[in-house]
Amino acid sequence: MTYDLLIRNGRVVDGTGAPGFLGDVGIRNGKIADIGRLRGSARRVIDAKGMVVAPGFIDSHCHYDAQVTWDPLCTYSCYHGATTVIMGNCSLSLAPVRPGTGERVKEFLSYVEAIPMETLTTVPVTWESMGEYMDTIDKRLGVNVAALVGHSAVRHYVMGQDSQGRDPSKAEIEAMCVLVREGMEAGAHGLSFSMNQGHYDPQGVMIPSPWAKEEELFALCDVLGEMGTGIIQAGAAHTVEEKTRLMSRLSEASGRPVIYIQLAQTAKRPEAWKIHMAMTEESVAKGLRAFPTCSPVVMKARFDMRNTQAFRGVPTWHPILFASDEEKLKAYADPAVRDKLHVEAVEWVADIVGNTTLSKHWPDTMSVEKAALPQNSRYEGKSIREIADMQGKRIIDAFLDLVVEERLETRVVQLIRGFDREVMSKILNYPNAYIGLSDAGAHVQFRGGYGYSSELLGYWVRKQKIMTVEQAVKRLSFDLAQGFGIYDRGLLQPGMAADIVIFDPDTIDNLPEEKVYDLPGGGWRMKELAAGVHYTVVNGEMLLEEGKHTGALPGRVLRNSWHQERAQTQNQVQARAA
């Protein structure tokens, strides 16, 4: 038997969760042909002795919607073993878009997901519909891409500027339903919303999706129910689920899976994960498919005060974040402004609406990572509270004195989630939550995030031993493939698509982040690569070998089951007619 690619002597971890076994994997015509002790020849043979051969990982929460137009590999997810990325999350797809409004739709993506607008302006918007967008990116891909129809884009297409300020008419809701149906018929894998009232545009106005009331949401989700395909994704929806069970009700009404952010232990609400897990248990017991996502990453945000979202939503602080550098410095030096910030952000007289990461404990969870001036290096590694205690000042004064002295260039690190080992073990092993949330392609100047899979396998599996390699691989591949309706991937079995990652379980890990200037227009971002990931195979072709791109572009846009079935039927009809 001749194969295109033969992987020999590896520890085959097939994605089912079953124990791995020593064996070979034969690939032909982009699919897995055989598994076992294979005796055939191949055009290319890889000796995987000492390595795990696993299904390619699915990076289920990405924001590569613009980046994919100039970066077909969607770096750096594939360097960590991802062979499929899912984008259009949190309502922020780049289609549908009316001609002439592309820059406005890009602004929603830019500010919410912290992608420099200077970079996004270089992206030509040559499409209008969701189908045209998918066809555009399908021409040149290294990894597989599944796209979601973003509610903000749909709402803006129908309502224009009014999408940020009023309820739609019945006719406008019907028009939105038509757009969602068109996107699903073109092969989109679902519909995404944002429940985050802290998701603003660059002008400080809430993006379109969070303005929607339940009538609108149920109507749009019903489109997926009628078609019997697709998932519903919702950003920052855990608090809504907690208050009104909206995610469970949407799943019950539509019959579709709802996958929402997020089950986590956060600095803001360190015990809320218990309530959330109990609610999920109740929904599952009723037969509803409303599942949270979770992340294995000990999440930190890095920023300076030139460019940060850390204090968004704080009444006095919020408009300052949009000001010029000189206006920021003037405001931060103003005693009257400081007094207001002290009351709002330190005394914490009222909770900050819409900011999911800032808590009243921020002086303890934020610290100086790198001082801009040598004389301030003694503050590096110190929390803001510790610096204030050292100086005998109010917290707001100690912080802003340093910010002003260093002209906004002080590098700050904020601890957000994932800081308790026992809690993380319970969350990551919870079967009714999906592991993901890399946010890859977003927040590019604050953190990488690409390496959540390497973090799970290197830190939580190898070092902390909270689960087996087999369990982790299943969580990163098969569970997500099934959850998101990607039924021909996620397992190493004959007939399945040959998306494969080969890694060393003894060395896989995240490498240190570094700053690289590789964005269009000369912009920079944080780069995060992996150790121990030796090969990434997409659709049977070698995409990455020892951390280097082979030059191949074997990826494609993955279409939903409804689209695939009708395309297959059409092909059969055409074949009979011929």
Coordinates of C-alpha atoms in Angstrom, one line a residue:
M1 CA 0.0 0.0 0.0
T2 CA 1.4 3.4 -1.0
Y3 CA 0.7 6.5 1.1
D4 CA 1.3 10.2 0.5
L5 CA 2.6 10.5 4.1
L6 CA 3.4 7.8 6.6
I7 CA 3.9 8.6 10.3
R8 CA 5.8 5.8 11.9
N9 CA 6.5 4.7 15.5
G10 CA 4.4 7.3 17.2
R11 CA 2.3 7.1 20.3
V12 CA -1.1 7.4 18.6
V13 CA -3.6 9.4 20.8
D14 CA -6.7 9.3 18.6
G15 CA -8.9 11.9 20.3
T16 CA -11.4 9.5 21.8
G17 CA -9.8 9.6 25.3
A18 CA -8.7 6.0 25.0
P19 CA -5.2 5.0 26.0
G20 CA -2.6 5.8 23.4
F21 CA -0.8 3.0 21.5
L22 CA 2.4 2.6 19.5
G23 CA 1.6 2.6 15.8
D24 CA 1.7 4.2 12.4
V25 CA -0.7 6.5 10.6
G26 CA -1.0 6.3 6.8
I27 CA -2.4 9.3 4.9
R28 CA -3.7 9.4 1.3
N29 CA -5.5 12.1 -0.7
G30 CA -5.9 14.3 2.4
K31 CA -7.5 11.7 4.6
I32 CA -6.4 9.1 7.1
A33 CA -6.2 5.8 5.2
D34 CA -4.9 3.3 7.8
I35 CA -3.7 3.1 11.4
G36 CA -1.7 0.3 13.0
R37 CA 1.6 -1.4 12.1
L38 CA 1.7 -0.4 8.5
R39 CA 4.0 -2.0 6.0
G40 CA 3.4 0.2 2.9
S41 CA 5.7 2.7 1.3
A42 CA 5.1 6.5 1.2
R43 CA 6.3 9.5 -0.7
R44 CA 7.3 11.0 2.7
V45 CA 8.0 9.1 6.0
I46 CA 8.2 10.7 9.4
D47 CA 9.7 8.9 12.3
A48 CA 7.6 10.0 15.4
K49 CA 9.4 7.8 17.9
G50 CA 9.0 9.3 21.4
M51 CA 6.3 11.7 20.2
V52 CA 2.5 11.9 20.4
V53 CA 0.6 11.7 17.1
A54 CA -2.8 13.4 17.7
P55 CA -5.7 15.0 15.8
G56 CA -5.0 18.6 15.0
F57 CA -6.4 21.0 17.6
I58 CA -9.3 23.3 17.1
D59 CA -8.8 26.9 18.2
S60 CA -12.4 27.7 18.8
H61 CA -12.3 31.3 19.9
C62 CA -10.3 33.5 17.5
H63 CA -10.5 36.9 15.9
Y64 CA -8.4 36.4 12.8
D65 CA -11.2 37.8 10.6
A66 CA -8.9 40.6 9.2
Q67 CA -5.6 39.0 9.8
V68 CA -6.5 36.0 7.6
T69 CA -6.5 38.3 4.6
W70 CA -2.8 38.9 4.8
D71 CA -1.7 35.9 7.0
P72 CA -3.1 32.6 5.6
L73 CA -1.5 30.7 8.4
C74 CA -3.3 32.6 11.1
T75 CA -0.2 32.9 13.1
Y76 CA 0.5 31.8 15.7
S77 CA -2.2 29.2 16.5
C78 CA -0.8 26.6 14.1
Y79 CA 2.6 26.7 15.8
H80 CA 0.8 25.2 18.8
G81 CA -0.8 22.4 16.8
A82 CA -4.1 24.1 15.7
T83 CA -5.2 23.0 12.3
T84 CA -8.6 24.7 12.4
V85 CA -9.5 28.1 13.7
I86 CA -13.0 29.5 14.4
M87 CA -13.5 33.2 14.0
G88 CA -16.3 35.8 13.8
N89 CA -16.8 35.4 17.6
C90 CA -18.4 37.9 19.9
S91 CA -20.5 39.4 17.1
L92 CA -17.4 40.8 15.3
S93 CA -17.3 39.3 11.8
L94 CA -16.3 41.5 8.9
A95 CA -19.4 40.4 6.9
P96 CA -22.0 41.2 5.9
V97 CA -21.0 44.8 5.2
R98 CA -22.6 47.4 3.0
P99 CA -20.4 48.9 0.3
G100 CA -18.6 52.0 1.7
T101 CA -19.0 51.0 5.4
G102 CA -16.1 48.6 5.7
E103 CA -14.0 51.0 7.8
R104 CA -16.9 51.4 10.3
V105 CA -17.2 47.6 10.8
K106 CA -13.4 47.4 11.2
E107 CA -13.7 49.9 14.0
F108 CA -15.9 47.6 16.0
L109 CA -13.3 44.9 15.7
S110 CA -10.4 47.2 16.3
Y111 CA -11.4 48.7 19.7
V112 CA -13.1 45.7 21.2
E113 CA -10.3 43.3 20.3
A114 CA -7.5 45.7 20.5
I115 CA -6.2 45.4 17.0
P116 CA -4.5 48.6 15.7
M117 CA -6.8 50.5 13.3
E118 CA -3.7 51.5 11.4
T119 CA -3.3 47.8 10.5
L120 CA -7.0 47.2 9.7
T121 CA -7.2 50.1 7.3
T122 CA -4.8 48.3 5.1
V123 CA -7.4 45.5 4.5
P124 CA -9.4 46.1 1.3
V125 CA -13.0 45.1 1.8
T126 CA -13.9 43.6 -1.5
W127 CA -16.9 41.5 -0.3
E128 CA -20.4 42.3 0.9
S129 CA -22.1 39.1 1.9
M130 CA -20.9 36.4 4.3
G131 CA -20.6 34.0 1.4
E132 CA -18.4 36.4 -0.6
Y133 CA -16.2 36.9 2.4
M134 CA -15.7 33.2 2.9
D135 CA -15.1 32.7 -0.8
T136 CA -12.4 35.5 -0.7
I137 CA -10.4 34.0 2.1
D138 CA -10.9 30.4 0.8
K139 CA -8.5 31.2 -2.1
R140 CA -5.4 31.2 0.1
L141 CA -5.3 29.4 3.5
G142 CA -2.7 27.5 5.5
V143 CA -5.1 26.3 8.2
N144 CA -8.8 25.5 8.0
V145 CA -11.2 28.2 8.9
A146 CA -14.7 28.0 10.2
A147 CA -16.6 31.4 10.3
L148 CA -19.5 32.7 12.4
V149 CA -22.0 35.3 11.3
G150 CA -21.4 38.3 13.6
H151 CA -24.5 40.0 15.0
S152 CA -22.9 43.4 15.2
A153 CA -22.1 43.3 11.5
V154 CA -25.7 42.1 10.7
R155 CA -27.3 44.8 12.9
H156 CA -25.1 47.5 11.4
Y157 CA -25.9 46.3 7.8
V158 CA -29.6 46.6 8.4
M159 CA -29.8 49.6 10.8
G160 CA -26.7 51.7 10.0
Q161 CA -25.9 54.2 12.7
D162 CA -29.1 53.4 14.5
S163 CA -27.8 50.0 15.3
Q164 CA -26.1 51.7 18.3
G165 CA -29.0 53.3 20.1
R166 CA -32.5 51.9 19.4
D167 CA -34.6 48.8 19.0
P168 CA -35.2 47.5 15.5
S169 CA -38.6 47.4 13.9
K170 CA -40.2 44.1 13.0
A171 CA -39.2 44.7 9.4
E172 CA -35.6 45.2 10.4
I173 CA -35.6 42.1 12.5
E174 CA -36.9 40.2 9.5
A175 CA -34.1 41.7 7.4
M176 CA -31.5 40.6 9.9
C177 CA -33.0 37.1 9.8
V178 CA -32.6 37.1 6.0
L179 CA -28.9 38.0 6.4
V180 CA -28.3 35.3 9.0
R181 CA -30.0 32.7 6.7
E182 CA -27.9 33.8 3.7
G183 CA -24.7 33.4 5.8
M184 CA -25.7 30.0 7.0
E185 CA -26.7 28.8 3.6
A186 CA -23.3 29.9 2.4
G187 CA -21.7 27.6 5.0
A188 CA -21.1 29.7 8.1
H189 CA -20.8 27.5 11.2
G190 CA -23.1 29.6 13.4
L191 CA -24.1 33.0 14.7
S192 CA -22.3 35.1 17.4
F193 CA -23.5 37.7 19.8
S194 CA -21.9 39.9 22.4
M195 CA -23.5 40.4 25.8
N196 CA -20.6 42.6 27.0
Q197 CA -21.8 46.2 27.7
G198 CA -18.1 47.1 28.0
H199 CA -17.6 46.4 24.3
Y200 CA -17.2 49.9 22.9
D201 CA -16.3 51.4 19.5
P202 CA -13.4 53.9 19.3
Q203 CA -15.8 56.7 20.0
G204 CA -16.8 55.2 23.4
V205 CA -20.3 54.0 22.2
M206 CA -21.4 50.4 22.8
I207 CA -21.1 48.2 19.7
P208 CA -24.3 47.1 18.0
S209 CA -24.9 43.6 19.4
P210 CA -25.3 44.4 23.2
W211 CA -28.1 46.8 22.4
A212 CA -30.4 43.9 21.3
K213 CA -33.3 42.8 23.4
E214 CA -34.5 39.2 23.7
E215 CA -37.1 39.4 20.9
E216 CA -34.3 40.1 18.4
L217 CA -32.0 37.4 19.7
F218 CA -34.6 34.7 19.7
A219 CA -35.7 35.6 16.2
L220 CA -32.1 35.3 14.8
C221 CA -31.4 32.1 16.7
D222 CA -34.6 30.6 15.3
V223 CA -33.1 30.8 11.8
L224 CA -30.5 28.2 12.9
G225 CA -33.3 26.2 14.5
E226 CA -35.3 26.1 11.2
M227 CA -32.2 25.1 9.2
G228 CA -31.1 22.5 11.8
T229 CA -27.5 23.5 11.7
G230 CA -25.0 25.8 13.4
I231 CA -24.0 26.8 16.8
I232 CA -24.8 30.0 18.8
Q233 CA -21.8 31.7 20.3
A234 CA -22.1 34.5 22.9
G235 CA -19.4 36.7 24.4
A236 CA -19.4 37.7 28.1
A237 CA -22.7 35.9 28.6
H238 CA -22.0 34.1 32.0
T239 CA -23.5 36.9 34.0
V240 CA -26.6 37.0 31.8
E241 CA -27.0 33.2 32.2
E242 CA -26.7 33.6 35.9
K243 CA -29.4 36.3 36.1
T244 CA -31.9 35.1 33.5
R245 CA -30.8 31.8 32.1
L246 CA -30.9 33.4 28.7
M247 CA -28.3 31.0 27.2
S248 CA -30.3 28.0 28.3
R249 CA -33.5 29.5 27.0
L250 CA -32.0 30.3 23.6
S251 CA -30.8 26.7 23.3
E252 CA -34.2 25.3 24.3
A253 CA -36.1 27.6 21.9
S254 CA -33.8 27.0 18.9
G255 CA -32.7 23.4 19.5
R256 CA -29.1 24.5 18.8
P257 CA -26.0 24.4 21.0
V258 CA -25.1 27.6 22.7
I259 CA -21.4 28.1 23.6
Y260 CA -20.7 31.1 25.7
I261 CA -17.9 32.8 27.6
Q262 CA -17.0 31.7 30.3
L263 CA -16.5 29.5 33.2
A264 CA -13.6 30.9 35.2
Q265 CA -12.2 31.9 38.5
T266 CA -11.5 35.6 38.2
A267 CA -10.0 38.2 40.4
K268 CA -13.2 40.1 40.2
R269 CA -15.5 37.2 41.4
P270 CA -13.3 34.5 42.7
E271 CA -16.2 32.2 43.9
A272 CA -18.6 32.8 41.0
W273 CA -17.4 29.7 39.2
K274 CA -19.2 27.4 41.7
I275 CA -22.6 29.1 41.0
H276 CA -21.9 28.9 37.2
M277 CA -21.0 25.2 37.3
A278 CA -24.2 24.4 39.3
M279 CA -26.3 26.3 36.8
T280 CA -24.7 24.4 33.9
E281 CA -25.5 21.1 35.7
E282 CA -29.2 22.1 35.9
S283 CA -29.3 22.9 32.2
V284 CA -27.6 19.7 31.2
A285 CA -30.0 17.7 33.4
K286 CA -32.9 19.3 31.5
G287 CA -31.4 18.1 28.2
L288 CA -30.3 21.6 27.1
R289 CA -27.1 22.4 25.2
A290 CA -25.9 25.6 26.8
F291 CA -22.2 25.2 27.6
P292 CA -19.6 27.6 28.8
T293 CA -16.0 27.8 27.6
C294 CA -12.9 27.8 29.9
S295 CA -9.2 28.5 29.5
P296 CA -6.1 26.8 30.8
V297 CA -4.2 30.0 30.6
V298 CA -3.2 31.9 33.8
M299 CA -4.4 35.1 32.1
K300 CA -2.4 38.2 32.4
A301 CA -2.8 41.5 30.5
R302 CA 0.3 43.6 29.8
F303 CA -0.1 47.3 28.9
D304 CA 1.1 50.8 29.3
M305 CA -1.1 53.8 29.9
R306 CA -0.8 55.0 26.3
N307 CA -2.9 52.1 25.2
T308 CA -5.0 50.2 27.6
Q309 CA -8.6 49.0 28.2
A310 CA -8.0 48.0 31.8
F311 CA -10.0 50.9 33.2
R312 CA -12.8 51.1 30.6
G313 CA -16.2 51.8 32.2
V314 CA -14.8 53.7 35.1
P315 CA -16.9 57.0 34.7
T316 CA -14.0 59.5 34.9
W317 CA -11.3 57.2 33.5
H318 CA -13.2 55.9 30.5
P319 CA -13.1 59.1 28.3
I320 CA -9.4 59.7 29.2
L321 CA -8.5 56.4 27.6
F322 CA -9.6 57.9 24.2
A323 CA -7.7 61.1 24.6
S324 CA -4.3 62.1 23.1
D325 CA -1.1 61.3 25.1
E326 CA -0.8 65.0 26.1
E327 CA -4.4 65.1 27.2
K328 CA -3.9 61.9 29.2
L329 CA -0.8 63.4 31.0
K330 CA -2.7 66.6 31.8
A331 CA -5.7 64.7 33.2
Y332 CA -3.5 62.3 35.3
A333 CA -1.7 65.2 36.8
D334 CA -4.9 67.0 37.8
P335 CA -5.7 66.7 41.5
A336 CA -9.4 67.1 40.9
V337 CA -9.4 64.2 38.4
R338 CA -7.4 62.1 40.8
D339 CA -9.9 62.7 43.5
K340 CA -12.7 61.4 41.3
L341 CA -10.6 58.4 40.3
H342 CA -9.9 57.7 43.9
V343 CA -13.6 57.6 44.7
E344 CA -14.6 55.5 41.7
A345 CA -11.7 53.1 41.3
V346 CA -10.1 52.8 44.8
E347 CA -13.0 53.4 47.2
W348 CA -15.1 51.5 44.6
V349 CA -18.4 53.2 45.5
A350 CA -20.2 51.3 42.8
D351 CA -19.4 48.3 40.6
I352 CA -18.0 49.0 37.2
V353 CA -20.6 48.0 34.6
G354 CA -19.3 46.3 31.5
N355 CA -15.7 45.7 32.6
T356 CA -15.2 42.0 33.1
T357 CA -11.6 42.1 34.2
L358 CA -11.3 45.1 36.6
S359 CA -12.1 44.4 40.2
K360 CA -11.8 46.4 43.4
H361 CA -8.7 44.4 44.1
W362 CA -6.8 45.9 41.1
P363 CA -4.2 47.6 43.2
D364 CA -3.1 44.0 44.3
T365 CA -3.5 42.3 41.0
M366 CA -1.7 44.9 38.9
S367 CA 2.1 45.3 39.2
V368 CA 4.9 47.1 37.5
E369 CA 6.5 44.7 35.0
K370 CA 9.0 47.2 33.5
A371 CA 9.8 50.7 34.5
A372 CA 10.7 53.2 31.8
L373 CA 13.2 55.1 33.9
P374 CA 16.2 53.5 35.6
Q375 CA 15.5 55.2 38.9
N376 CA 12.2 53.5 39.1
S377 CA 13.4 49.9 38.6
R378 CA 13.0 49.3 42.3
Y379 CA 9.2 49.2 41.7
E380 CA 9.5 46.3 39.2
G381 CA 7.6 43.3 40.4
K382 CA 5.8 45.3 43.0
S383 CA 2.0 45.7 43.1
I384 CA 0.4 49.1 42.9
R385 CA -0.6 48.8 46.5
E386 CA 3.0 47.9 47.6
I387 CA 4.3 50.9 45.7
A388 CA 1.8 53.2 47.5
D389 CA 2.8 51.7 50.8
M390 CA 6.5 52.2 50.0
Q391 CA 5.8 55.9 49.3
G392 CA 3.2 56.6 51.9
K393 CA 0.7 57.9 49.3
R394 CA -2.8 57.2 48.2
I395 CA -3.0 54.3 45.7
I396 CA -4.2 56.6 42.9
D397 CA -1.4 59.1 43.5
A398 CA 1.4 56.6 43.7
F399 CA 0.2 55.0 40.4
L400 CA -0.4 58.2 38.5
D401 CA 2.7 59.9 39.7
L402 CA 4.7 57.0 38.2
V403 CA 2.6 57.1 35.0
V404 CA 3.1 60.9 34.6
E405 CA 6.8 60.7 35.4
E406 CA 7.4 58.0 32.9
R407 CA 5.1 59.7 30.3
L408 CA 2.7 56.8 30.0
E409 CA 5.5 54.2 29.2
T410 CA 5.5 52.2 32.4
R411 CA 4.8 48.6 31.5
V412 CA 2.0 47.1 33.8
V413 CA 0.9 43.5 34.1
Q414 CA -2.6 42.6 35.4
L415 CA -3.5 39.2 36.8
I416 CA -7.0 38.3 35.5
R417 CA -7.8 34.6 36.0
G418 CA -6.5 31.1 36.6
F419 CA -4.5 31.6 39.8
D420 CA -5.7 28.7 42.0
R421 CA -4.5 25.2 41.0
E422 CA -7.3 23.2 42.7
V423 CA -10.0 25.4 41.2
M424 CA -8.4 25.2 37.7
S425 CA -8.2 21.4 38.0
K426 CA -12.0 21.3 38.6
I427 CA -12.8 23.7 35.8
L428 CA -10.5 22.1 33.2
N429 CA -11.8 18.7 33.9
Y430 CA -15.4 19.7 33.9
P431 CA -17.1 17.8 31.0
N432 CA -19.8 20.4 30.3
A433 CA -17.3 23.2 29.5
Y434 CA -15.2 23.5 26.3
I435 CA -11.5 24.4 26.6
G436 CA -10.4 27.2 24.3
L437 CA -10.6 31.0 24.6
S438 CA -7.2 31.8 23.0
D439 CA -8.6 35.0 21.6
A440 CA -6.0 34.6 19.0
G441 CA -5.7 37.5 16.6
A442 CA -7.0 39.9 19.3
H443 CA -5.4 42.0 22.0
V444 CA -2.2 41.7 19.9
Q445 CA -0.2 44.3 21.8
F446 CA -1.3 43.1 25.3
R447 CA -0.8 39.3 25.2
G448 CA -0.3 36.4 22.9
G449 CA -2.9 33.8 24.0
Y450 CA -2.1 31.5 21.0
G451 CA -0.5 28.8 23.3
Y452 CA -3.5 27.7 25.4
S453 CA -3.1 24.1 24.1
S454 CA 0.7 24.2 24.9
E455 CA -0.2 25.5 28.3
L456 CA -2.7 22.7 28.9
L457 CA -0.3 20.0 27.8
G458 CA 2.9 21.4 29.2
Y459 CA 1.8 22.9 32.5
W460 CA -1.4 21.3 33.5
V461 CA -0.8 17.8 32.2
R462 CA 3.0 17.3 32.5
K463 CA 3.8 19.4 35.5
Q464 CA 0.5 19.6 37.5
K465 CA -0.8 16.2 36.3
I466 CA -4.5 17.2 36.5
M467 CA -5.4 15.0 33.6
T468 CA -3.8 12.5 31.2
V469 CA -2.4 13.4 27.7
E470 CA -5.3 11.4 26.2
Q471 CA -7.9 13.4 28.1
A472 CA -6.2 16.7 27.1
V473 CA -6.0 15.7 23.5
K474 CA -9.7 14.8 23.5
R475 CA -10.6 18.2 25.0
L476 CA -8.5 20.0 22.4
S477 CA -9.8 18.1 19.3
F478 CA -12.8 15.7 19.3
D479 CA -14.8 17.6 22.0
L480 CA -14.5 20.9 20.0
A481 CA -15.1 19.3 16.6
Q482 CA -18.3 17.7 17.8
G483 CA -19.4 20.8 19.7
F484 CA -18.9 23.1 16.8
G485 CA -20.3 20.8 14.1
I486 CA -17.0 19.9 12.4
Y487 CA -17.8 16.3 12.0
D488 CA -15.0 15.1 9.7
R489 CA -12.2 16.1 12.1
G490 CA -11.1 15.7 15.6
L491 CA -10.3 12.0 15.5
L492 CA -7.5 9.8 14.1
Q493 CA -9.7 7.3 12.3
P494 CA -9.7 6.0 8.7
G495 CA -11.8 8.3 6.5
M496 CA -11.4 11.4 8.7
A497 CA -9.6 14.4 7.4
A498 CA -5.8 14.2 8.0
D499 CA -5.4 17.1 10.3
I500 CA -2.6 16.0 12.7
V501 CA -0.2 17.5 15.2
I502 CA 3.0 15.6 16.3
F503 CA 4.4 16.8 19.6
D504 CA 6.8 15.7 22.3
P505 CA 4.9 15.3 25.6
D506 CA 8.1 15.8 27.6
T507 CA 8.9 19.2 26.2
I508 CA 5.8 20.8 24.8
D509 CA 5.4 24.3 26.3
N510 CA 4.9 27.9 25.5
L511 CA 8.1 29.9 24.6
P512 CA 8.5 33.4 26.1
E513 CA 6.5 36.1 24.3
E514 CA 8.4 38.7 22.2
K515 CA 7.5 41.8 20.4
V516 CA 7.7 41.6 16.6
Y517 CA 7.0 44.3 14.0
D518 CA 5.2 42.3 11.4
L519 CA 1.8 43.8 11.0
P520 CA 0.8 45.6 7.8
G521 CA 1.7 49.3 8.1
G522 CA 4.7 48.5 10.3
G523 CA 2.7 47.8 13.5
W524 CA 3.8 45.4 16.3
R525 CA 2.3 42.6 18.2
M526 CA 3.2 39.9 20.7
K527 CA 4.6 36.7 19.3
E528 CA 4.2 33.4 21.1
L529 CA 5.7 30.2 19.8
A530 CA 5.8 26.7 21.2
A531 CA 8.5 24.2 22.2
G532 CA 8.0 20.6 21.5
V533 CA 5.5 20.9 18.6
H534 CA 7.4 19.3 15.7
Y535 CA 4.9 18.9 12.9
T536 CA 1.5 20.4 11.9
V537 CA -0.3 18.6 9.1
V538 CA -3.4 20.1 7.5
N539 CA -5.5 18.1 5.1
G540 CA -2.7 15.6 4.6
E541 CA 0.0 18.2 3.8
M542 CA 2.8 19.3 5.9
L543 CA 2.2 22.9 7.0
L544 CA 4.9 23.3 9.6
E545 CA 8.0 21.3 10.2
E546 CA 10.2 22.0 13.3
G547 CA 8.7 25.4 13.6
K548 CA 9.2 26.4 10.0
H549 CA 6.5 26.9 7.3
T550 CA 7.0 24.5 4.4
G551 CA 5.4 26.9 2.0
A552 CA 2.3 24.8 1.6
L553 CA -1.2 26.3 1.8
P554 CA -3.5 23.3 2.3
G555 CA -6.2 24.9 4.4
R556 CA -9.7 25.7 3.3
V557 CA -12.9 27.2 4.6
L558 CA -15.0 24.6 6.4
R559 CA -18.7 24.8 5.6
N560 CA -21.6 23.7 7.9
S561 CA -23.4 20.4 7.5
W562 CA -26.5 22.0 5.8
H563 CA -24.3 23.5 3.1
Q564 CA -22.3 20.3 2.6
E565 CA -25.4 18.2 2.2
R566 CA -26.9 20.4 -0.4
A567 CA -23.6 20.8 -2.3
Q568 CA -23.2 17.0 -2.4
T569 CA -26.8 16.6 -3.7
Q570 CA -26.2 19.3 -6.3
N571 CA -23.0 17.5 -7.4
Q572 CA -24.8 14.2 -7.7
V573 CA -27.5 15.8 -9.8
Q574 CA -24.9 17.3 -12.1
A575 CA -23.1 14.1 -12.4
R576 CA -26.3 12.2 -13.4
A577 CA -27.1 14.9 -15.9
A578 CA -23.6 14.6 -17.5

